[in-house]
Amino acid sequence: MSGSAGAASASASSAPPAQEEGMTWWYRWLCRLSGVLGAVSCAISGLFNCVTIHPLNIAAGVWMIMNAFVLLLCEAPFCCQFVEFANMVAEKADRLRAWQKAVFYCGMAVVPVVISLTLTTLLGNAIAFATGVLYGLSALGKKGDAISYARIQQQRQQADEEKLAETLEGEL
């Protein structure tokens, strides 16, 4: 029984993460660096937000600190090495597709801004939101090469010219 569970976990861990399918190594590191910087900015801005008497600012600050912890947990689990479940959460986050990470990170960054629209929440969540945007751009994929794009445009132009010629011949 334990042998089959070990084989299943070995095959699951040998499968490449879903996000690595179309990302280059430098773009993957750019996304991770952006996530870590977003976590730092969220944590610092969240602390500044909590130093107030307005309850909505405090709620936004607590949410931003939570965002910072989640970003660090997903993007840099070595920063949370004393949290027992950090590696498990990081592995699950690595299995998510790029568009799923984009929606998750952008959604997490928008909530504090909706709770309390201040300059601190906007600037604090900007890098975390940018991390989501970077993952979203990677989900769109690479843009096409210029040769195939020019070929498609030429085919469309020829088809339009043929249709125009047919309509002109039909009118005469």
XYZ file of C-alpha atoms in Angstrom:
172
model
C 0.000 0.000 0.000
C 2.739 2.456 0.928
C 4.766 1.356 -2.101
C 2.022 2.400 -4.513
C 1.607 5.732 -2.712
C 5.347 6.322 -2.937
C 5.316 5.528 -6.659
C 2.397 7.894 -7.207
C 4.126 10.722 -5.376
C 7.360 10.064 -7.285
C 5.561 10.245 -10.625
C 3.723 13.401 -9.553
C 6.939 15.099 -8.458
C 8.766 14.141 -11.672
C 6.135 15.865 -13.809
C 7.207 19.367 -14.808
C 5.251 22.204 -13.253
C 2.528 23.635 -15.450
C 4.020 27.133 -15.481
C 7.323 26.024 -17.012
C 5.790 24.960 -20.316
C 6.147 28.279 -22.134
C 8.332 30.387 -19.848
C 12.036 30.964 -20.296
C 14.300 30.711 -17.295
C 14.899 34.458 -17.048
C 11.183 35.266 -17.248
C 10.430 32.717 -14.533
C 13.062 34.361 -12.299
C 11.685 37.808 -13.157
C 8.249 36.687 -12.008
C 9.659 35.241 -8.806
C 11.726 38.363 -8.090
C 8.675 40.510 -8.732
C 6.716 38.339 -6.294
C 9.330 38.728 -3.569
C 9.560 42.500 -4.095
C 5.759 42.661 -4.101
C 5.689 40.796 -0.803
C 8.171 43.210 0.752
C 6.251 46.255 -0.470
C 2.950 44.775 0.739
C 4.392 44.016 4.168
C 5.903 47.471 4.667
C 2.833 49.291 3.375
C 0.579 47.020 5.408
C 2.445 47.923 8.575
C 2.073 51.624 7.776
C -1.635 51.094 7.109
C -2.117 49.446 10.490
C -0.778 52.513 12.324
C -4.048 54.434 12.248
C -7.381 54.708 14.001
C -9.496 54.072 10.893
C -10.809 50.501 10.910
C -10.881 50.136 7.111
C -7.210 51.118 6.884
C -6.384 48.559 9.547
C -8.348 45.880 7.656
C -6.534 46.763 4.426
C -3.192 46.692 6.257
C -3.867 43.255 7.723
C -4.915 41.998 4.276
C -1.696 43.399 2.780
C 0.417 41.647 5.416
C -1.446 38.430 4.628
C -0.761 39.035 0.912
C 2.919 39.415 1.700
C 2.973 36.105 3.547
C 1.139 34.287 0.736
C 3.415 35.797 -1.934
C 6.531 34.765 -0.024
C 5.074 31.330 0.610
C 4.327 30.758 -3.082
C 7.279 32.488 -4.744
C 10.112 32.080 -2.225
C 9.392 29.227 0.192
C 12.978 29.301 1.458
C 12.077 32.551 3.241
C 9.481 30.599 5.231
C 11.638 27.611 6.124
C 10.336 27.487 9.705
C 6.739 27.126 8.540
C 6.083 23.398 8.298
C 3.647 23.490 5.373
C 5.641 25.978 3.266
C 7.111 23.438 0.841
C 3.770 21.742 0.304
C 2.063 25.074 -0.502
C 4.936 26.084 -2.806
C 4.692 22.791 -4.723
C 0.950 23.255 -5.178
C 1.497 26.850 -6.305
C 4.110 25.694 -8.824
C 1.584 23.280 -10.319
C -0.839 26.113 -11.053
C -0.987 27.448 -14.586
C 0.249 30.948 -15.284
C -3.244 32.382 -15.822
C -4.402 30.932 -12.498
C -1.503 32.594 -10.702
C -2.250 35.839 -12.528
C -5.876 35.864 -11.404
C -4.917 34.902 -7.856
C -2.174 37.530 -7.444
C -4.131 40.341 -9.112
C -7.206 39.482 -7.050
C -5.212 39.497 -3.838
C -3.729 42.887 -4.719
C -7.055 44.516 -5.621
C -8.887 43.635 -2.379
C -6.987 46.075 -0.077
C -7.413 48.867 -2.611
C -11.170 48.224 -2.647
C -11.264 48.176 1.160
C -9.334 51.422 1.572
C -8.357 53.535 -1.423
C -5.261 55.363 -0.200
C -1.874 56.079 -1.677
C -0.280 53.566 0.694
C -2.495 50.723 -0.470
C -2.075 51.666 -4.130
C 1.710 51.849 -4.001
C 2.025 48.871 -1.674
C 0.025 46.585 -3.934
C 1.397 47.844 -7.244
C 4.300 45.375 -7.410
C 2.109 42.477 -6.262
C -0.375 43.389 -9.006
C 2.525 43.633 -11.482
C 3.490 40.077 -10.543
C 0.028 38.942 -11.549
C 0.314 40.891 -14.786
C 3.665 39.225 -15.574
C 2.128 35.790 -15.047
C -0.837 36.832 -17.186
C 1.456 37.901 -20.005
C 3.246 34.573 -19.862
C -0.127 32.833 -20.123
C -0.786 34.661 -23.395
C 2.333 33.120 -24.883
C 4.913 34.333 -27.323
C 3.948 36.609 -30.128
C 4.152 35.259 -33.661
C 7.086 35.798 -35.948
C 6.968 38.579 -38.530
C 7.141 36.262 -41.560
C 3.991 34.299 -40.732
C 2.182 37.516 -39.782
C 3.114 39.105 -43.135
C 1.955 35.967 -44.973
C -1.431 36.056 -43.222
C -1.837 39.762 -44.019
C -0.968 39.137 -47.675
C -3.558 36.338 -47.906
C -6.218 38.581 -46.359
C -5.356 41.397 -48.758
C -5.585 39.077 -51.764
C -8.947 37.745 -50.599
C -10.255 41.297 -50.131
C -9.030 42.286 -53.610
C -10.721 39.236 -55.150
C -14.012 40.045 -53.420
C -13.805 43.645 -54.585
C -13.087 42.556 -58.149
C -16.052 40.148 -58.077
C -18.438 42.817 -56.837
C -17.228 45.283 -59.455
C -17.664 42.694 -62.237
C -21.153 41.888 -60.973
C -22.189 45.540 -61.138
C -20.977 45.982 -64.747
